[in-house]
Short mmCIF file of C-alpha atoms in Angstrom, two decimals:
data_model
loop_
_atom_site.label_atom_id
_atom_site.label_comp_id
_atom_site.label_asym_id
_atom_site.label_seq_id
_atom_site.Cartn_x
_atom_site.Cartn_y
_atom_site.Cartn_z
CA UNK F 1327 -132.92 62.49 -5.85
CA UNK F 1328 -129.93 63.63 -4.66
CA UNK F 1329 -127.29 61.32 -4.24
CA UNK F 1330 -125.20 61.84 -0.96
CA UNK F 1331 -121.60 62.55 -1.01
CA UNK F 1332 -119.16 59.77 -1.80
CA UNK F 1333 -118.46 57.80 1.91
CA UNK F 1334 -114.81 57.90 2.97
CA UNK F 1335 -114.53 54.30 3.73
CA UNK F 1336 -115.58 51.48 1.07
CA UNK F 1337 -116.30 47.86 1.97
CA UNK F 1338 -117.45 44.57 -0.03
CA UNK F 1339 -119.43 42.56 1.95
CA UNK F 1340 -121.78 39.20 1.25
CA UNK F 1341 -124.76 39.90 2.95
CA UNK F 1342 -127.73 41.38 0.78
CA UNK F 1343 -128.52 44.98 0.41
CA UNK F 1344 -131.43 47.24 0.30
CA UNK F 1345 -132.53 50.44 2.28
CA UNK F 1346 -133.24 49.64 5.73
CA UNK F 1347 -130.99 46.63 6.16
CA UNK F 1348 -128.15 46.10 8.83
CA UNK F 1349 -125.04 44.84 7.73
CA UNK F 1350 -122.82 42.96 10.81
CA UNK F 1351 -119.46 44.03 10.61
CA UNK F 1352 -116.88 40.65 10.41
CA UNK F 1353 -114.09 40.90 12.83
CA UNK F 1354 -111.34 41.77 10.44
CA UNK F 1355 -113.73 44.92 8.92
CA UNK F 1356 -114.07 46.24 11.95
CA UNK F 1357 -110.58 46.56 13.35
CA UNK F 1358 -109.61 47.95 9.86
CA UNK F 1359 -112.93 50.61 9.99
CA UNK F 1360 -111.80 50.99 14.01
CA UNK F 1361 -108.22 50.79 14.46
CA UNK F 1362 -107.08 51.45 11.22
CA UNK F 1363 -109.11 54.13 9.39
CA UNK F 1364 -110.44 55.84 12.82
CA UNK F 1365 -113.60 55.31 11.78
CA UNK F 1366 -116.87 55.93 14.50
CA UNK F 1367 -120.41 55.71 15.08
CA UNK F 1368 -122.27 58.05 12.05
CA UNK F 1369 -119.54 57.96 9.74
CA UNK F 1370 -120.79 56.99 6.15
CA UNK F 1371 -119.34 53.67 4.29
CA UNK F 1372 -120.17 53.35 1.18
CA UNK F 1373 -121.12 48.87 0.64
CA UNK F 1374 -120.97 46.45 -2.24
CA UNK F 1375 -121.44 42.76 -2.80
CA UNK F 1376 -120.89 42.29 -6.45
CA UNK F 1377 -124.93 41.75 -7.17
CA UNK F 1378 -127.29 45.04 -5.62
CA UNK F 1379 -124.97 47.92 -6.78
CA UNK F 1380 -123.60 50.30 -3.93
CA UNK F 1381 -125.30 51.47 -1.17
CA UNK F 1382 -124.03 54.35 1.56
CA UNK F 1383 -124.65 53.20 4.94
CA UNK F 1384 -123.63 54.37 8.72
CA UNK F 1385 -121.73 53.25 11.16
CA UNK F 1386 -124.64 52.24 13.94
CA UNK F 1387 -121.92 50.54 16.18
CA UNK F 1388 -118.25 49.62 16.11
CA UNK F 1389 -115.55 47.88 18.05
CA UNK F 1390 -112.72 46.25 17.36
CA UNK F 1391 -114.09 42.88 16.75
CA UNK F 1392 -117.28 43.41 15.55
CA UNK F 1393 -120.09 46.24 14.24
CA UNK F 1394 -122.99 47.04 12.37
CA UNK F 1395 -124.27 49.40 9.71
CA UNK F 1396 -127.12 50.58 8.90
CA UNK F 1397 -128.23 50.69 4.84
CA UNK F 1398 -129.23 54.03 3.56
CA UNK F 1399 -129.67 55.46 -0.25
CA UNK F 1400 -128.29 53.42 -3.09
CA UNK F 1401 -125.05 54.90 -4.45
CA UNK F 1402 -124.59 53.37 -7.81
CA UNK F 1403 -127.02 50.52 -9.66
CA UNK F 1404 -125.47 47.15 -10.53
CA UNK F 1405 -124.05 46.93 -13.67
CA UNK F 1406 -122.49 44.55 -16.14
CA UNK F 1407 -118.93 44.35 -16.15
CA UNK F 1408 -116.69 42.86 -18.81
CA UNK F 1409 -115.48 39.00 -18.86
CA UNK F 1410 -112.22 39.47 -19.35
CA UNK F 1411 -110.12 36.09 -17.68
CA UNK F 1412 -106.05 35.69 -16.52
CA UNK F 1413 -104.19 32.83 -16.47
CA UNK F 1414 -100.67 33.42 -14.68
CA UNK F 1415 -98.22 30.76 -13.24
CA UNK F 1416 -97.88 32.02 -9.15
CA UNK F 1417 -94.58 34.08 -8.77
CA UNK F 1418 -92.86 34.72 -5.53
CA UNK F 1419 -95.41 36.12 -3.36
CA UNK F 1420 -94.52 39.58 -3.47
CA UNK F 1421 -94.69 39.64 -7.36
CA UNK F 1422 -98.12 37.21 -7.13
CA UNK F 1423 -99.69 39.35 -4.62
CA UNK F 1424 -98.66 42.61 -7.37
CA UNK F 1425 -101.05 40.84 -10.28
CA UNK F 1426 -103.60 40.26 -8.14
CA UNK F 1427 -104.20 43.51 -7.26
CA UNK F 1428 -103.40 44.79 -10.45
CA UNK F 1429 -105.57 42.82 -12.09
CA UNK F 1430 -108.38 43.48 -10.46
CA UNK F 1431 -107.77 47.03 -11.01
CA UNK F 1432 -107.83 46.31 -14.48
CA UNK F 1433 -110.80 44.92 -14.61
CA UNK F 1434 -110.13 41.20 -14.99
CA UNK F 1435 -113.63 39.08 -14.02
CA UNK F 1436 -111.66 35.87 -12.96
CA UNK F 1437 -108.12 34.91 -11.90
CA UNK F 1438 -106.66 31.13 -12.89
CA UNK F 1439 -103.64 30.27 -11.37
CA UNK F 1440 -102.05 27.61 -13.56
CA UNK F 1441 -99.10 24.89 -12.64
CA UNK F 1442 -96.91 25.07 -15.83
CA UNK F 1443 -93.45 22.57 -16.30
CA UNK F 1444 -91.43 25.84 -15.29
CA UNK F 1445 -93.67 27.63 -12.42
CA UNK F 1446 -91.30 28.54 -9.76
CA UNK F 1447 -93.85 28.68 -7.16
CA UNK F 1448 -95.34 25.13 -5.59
CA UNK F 1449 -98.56 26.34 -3.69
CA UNK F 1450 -100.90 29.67 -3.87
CA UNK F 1451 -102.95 30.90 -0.67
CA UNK F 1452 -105.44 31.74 -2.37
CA UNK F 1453 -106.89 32.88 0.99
CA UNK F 1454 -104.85 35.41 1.01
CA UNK F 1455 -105.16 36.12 -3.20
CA UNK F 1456 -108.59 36.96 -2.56
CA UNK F 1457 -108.21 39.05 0.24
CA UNK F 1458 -105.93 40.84 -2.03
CA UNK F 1459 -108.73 40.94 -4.63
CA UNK F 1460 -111.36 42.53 -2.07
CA UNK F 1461 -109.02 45.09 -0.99
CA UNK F 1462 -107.77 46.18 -4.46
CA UNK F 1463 -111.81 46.23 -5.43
CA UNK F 1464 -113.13 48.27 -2.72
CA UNK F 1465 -109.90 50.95 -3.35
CA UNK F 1466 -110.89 50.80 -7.01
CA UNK F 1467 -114.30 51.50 -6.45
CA UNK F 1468 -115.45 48.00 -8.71
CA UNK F 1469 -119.02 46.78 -8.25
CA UNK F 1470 -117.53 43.06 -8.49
CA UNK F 1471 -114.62 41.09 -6.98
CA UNK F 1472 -112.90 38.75 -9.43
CA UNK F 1473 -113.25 35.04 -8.50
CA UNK F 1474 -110.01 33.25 -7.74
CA UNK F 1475 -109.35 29.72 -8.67
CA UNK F 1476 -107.68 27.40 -6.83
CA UNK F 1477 -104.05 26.71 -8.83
CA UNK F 1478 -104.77 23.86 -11.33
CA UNK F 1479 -102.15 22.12 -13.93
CA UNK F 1480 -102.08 23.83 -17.46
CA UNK F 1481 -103.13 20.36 -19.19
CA UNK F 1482 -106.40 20.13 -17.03
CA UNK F 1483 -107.44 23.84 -17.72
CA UNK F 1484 -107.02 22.95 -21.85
CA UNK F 1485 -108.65 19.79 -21.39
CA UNK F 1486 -111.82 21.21 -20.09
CA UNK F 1487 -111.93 24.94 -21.88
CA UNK F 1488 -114.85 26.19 -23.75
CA UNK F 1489 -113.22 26.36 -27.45
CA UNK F 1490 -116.38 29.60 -27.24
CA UNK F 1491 -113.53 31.43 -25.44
CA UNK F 1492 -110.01 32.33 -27.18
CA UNK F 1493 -107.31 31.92 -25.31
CA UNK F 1494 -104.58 34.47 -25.93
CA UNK F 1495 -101.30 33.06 -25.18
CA UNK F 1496 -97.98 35.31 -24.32
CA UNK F 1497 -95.51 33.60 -26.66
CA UNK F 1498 -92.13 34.77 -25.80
CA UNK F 1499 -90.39 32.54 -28.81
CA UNK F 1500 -91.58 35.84 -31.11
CA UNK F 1501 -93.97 33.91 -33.78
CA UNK F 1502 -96.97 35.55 -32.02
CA UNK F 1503 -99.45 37.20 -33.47
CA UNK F 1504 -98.84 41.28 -31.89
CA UNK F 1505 -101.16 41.59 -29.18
CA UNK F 1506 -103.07 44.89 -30.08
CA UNK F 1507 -103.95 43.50 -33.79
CA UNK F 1508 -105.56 40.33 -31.83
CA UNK F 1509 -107.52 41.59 -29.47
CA UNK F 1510 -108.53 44.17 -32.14
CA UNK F 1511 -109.85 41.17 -34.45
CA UNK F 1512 -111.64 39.55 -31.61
CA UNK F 1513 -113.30 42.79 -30.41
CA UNK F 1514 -116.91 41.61 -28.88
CA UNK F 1515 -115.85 37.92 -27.71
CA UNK F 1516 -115.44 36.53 -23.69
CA UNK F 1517 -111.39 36.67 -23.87
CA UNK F 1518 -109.04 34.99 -21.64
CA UNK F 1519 -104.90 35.60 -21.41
CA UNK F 1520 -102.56 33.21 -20.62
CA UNK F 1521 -99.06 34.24 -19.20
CA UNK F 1522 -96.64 31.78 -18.28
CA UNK F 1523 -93.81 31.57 -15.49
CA UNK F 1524 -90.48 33.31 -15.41
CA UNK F 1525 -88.51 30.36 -16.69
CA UNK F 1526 -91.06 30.23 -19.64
CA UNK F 1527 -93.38 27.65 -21.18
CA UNK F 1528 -91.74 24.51 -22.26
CA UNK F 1529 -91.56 23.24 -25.93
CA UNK F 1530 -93.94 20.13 -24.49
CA UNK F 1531 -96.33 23.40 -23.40
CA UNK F 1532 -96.00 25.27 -26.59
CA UNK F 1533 -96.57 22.68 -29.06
CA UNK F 1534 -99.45 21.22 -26.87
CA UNK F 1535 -100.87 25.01 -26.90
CA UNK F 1536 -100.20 25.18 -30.80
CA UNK F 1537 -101.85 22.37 -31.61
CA UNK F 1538 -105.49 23.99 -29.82
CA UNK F 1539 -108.13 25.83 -32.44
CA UNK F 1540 -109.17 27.94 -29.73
CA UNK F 1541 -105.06 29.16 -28.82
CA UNK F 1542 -104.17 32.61 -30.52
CA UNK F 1543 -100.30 32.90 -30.04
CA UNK F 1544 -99.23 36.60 -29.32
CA UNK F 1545 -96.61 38.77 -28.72
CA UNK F 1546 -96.23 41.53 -26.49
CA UNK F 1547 -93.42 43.85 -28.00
CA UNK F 1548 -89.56 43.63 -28.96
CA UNK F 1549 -88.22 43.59 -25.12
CA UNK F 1550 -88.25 40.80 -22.97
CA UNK F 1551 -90.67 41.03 -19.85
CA UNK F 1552 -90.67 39.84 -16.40
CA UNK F 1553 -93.94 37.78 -16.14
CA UNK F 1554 -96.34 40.30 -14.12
CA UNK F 1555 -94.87 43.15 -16.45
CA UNK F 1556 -96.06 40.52 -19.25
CA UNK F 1557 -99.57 39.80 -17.31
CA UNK F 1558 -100.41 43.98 -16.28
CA UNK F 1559 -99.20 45.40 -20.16
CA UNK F 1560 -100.97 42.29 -21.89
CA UNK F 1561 -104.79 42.83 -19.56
CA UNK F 1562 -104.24 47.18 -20.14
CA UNK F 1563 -103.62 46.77 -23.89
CA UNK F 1564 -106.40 44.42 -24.35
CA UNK F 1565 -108.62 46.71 -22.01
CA UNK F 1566 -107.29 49.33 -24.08
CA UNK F 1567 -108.20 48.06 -27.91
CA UNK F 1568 -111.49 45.83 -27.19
CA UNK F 1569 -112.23 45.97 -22.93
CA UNK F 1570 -113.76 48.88 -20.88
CA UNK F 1571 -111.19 51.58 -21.14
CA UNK F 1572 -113.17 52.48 -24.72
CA UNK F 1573 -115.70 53.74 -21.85
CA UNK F 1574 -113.84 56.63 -20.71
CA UNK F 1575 -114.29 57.27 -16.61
CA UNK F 1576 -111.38 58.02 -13.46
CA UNK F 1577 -107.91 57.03 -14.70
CA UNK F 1578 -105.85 57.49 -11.29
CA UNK F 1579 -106.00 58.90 -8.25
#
């Protein structure tokens, strides 16, 4: 069968999908598909929820506070996606907002904000981080959205982490192990990244990290990085050596 071309307009949504079914528009998708996009009755959106695949469907009604599709053909299939995890202490809200997105761009299954002795920020909306992961998932054309945590202290993540699961940890003191040769040597295991706040980890936090079996220190180059710079470069080179970009596919656009 021939599969349609691509819709113009993307959406994740949480209701199930399968030919036939109608899809009711929330408020917010609407205005964007009616106010913002010019979007109209017919038009093709293409639908995901992170569980059936994607599926094209069309416009059957739209205003600016609600809608509905109908479900066509099935675009792509589900399939598996990598595991890879980020750990970042919350910047300013501009810079926060900027690994978010980024992240999920780059693939990145979860997102843990942690509350480290230095973290400049005192609160996440993590409302509004996973709006942010939504949007940058339906312009990357991802099957998935990456879960967001709600912000946690760095002692209670260790405390409770599956030892199953390195943790590679940005160490900006320079006794790291280089980041490419790491995630080389643990090519085929569930990774996660840790990346700490712009003033830094404290000793307390990087003798405490040390100390853990499952901790692999690394380093991320000779220059000294602002702490999404650290967080983007450390989730593309890992994607890079042992994640999905072995896989080939769309680089930019």
């Amino acid at each position: 069968m021939t599969v349609p071309d691509r819709p113009k307009y993307r959406l994740h949504v949480d209701a199930p999908l399968a030919a036939g079914q109608t899809v009711a528009l929330t408020q917010a998708q609407a205005h964007y598909l009616a106010t913002v996009m010019r979007a109209k009755a017919g038009d093709a959106v293409a639908l995901f929820n992170g569980r059936d695949g994607e599926w094209r469907a069309v416009v059957a009604d739209l205003g600016r506070k609600g809608g509905t599709l109908e479900v066509g053909a099935r675009l792509r299939d589900q399939t598996a996606e990598g595991d890879l995890w980020l750990l970042f202490a919350p910047l300013k809200k501009d810079a926060t907002d900027m690994v978010v997105e980024k992240a999920t761009e780059l693939g990145v299954a979860r997102l843990l904000p942690v509350m480290t002795d230095n973290t400049a920020a005192s609160r996440l909306n993590t409302d509004r981080a996973r709006a942010n992961a939504i949007e940058a998932a339906e312009q990357c054309e991802r099957l998935t959205v990456p879960a967001v945590d709600e912000p946690a202290p760095l002692a209670r993540l260790l405390a409770g982490w599956d030892a199953a699961r390195p943790l590679l940890v940005a160490d900006e003191t320079g006794r790291g192990e280089p980041l490419a040769a790491a995630a080389a040597r643990l090519e085929g295991a569930a990774l996660a990244v840790l990346i700490g706040p712009e003033g830094g980890f404290s000793h307390s936090e990087l003798d405490a990290l040390r100390r853990l079996p499952f901790v692999v220190p690394v380093g991320l180059g000779p220059r000294i990085l602002r702490a999404e710079t650290a967080a983007l470069a450390a989730l593309a080179c890992i994607q890079a050596v042992a994640g999905d970009w072995r896989s080939g596919g769309p680089a930019f656009r």
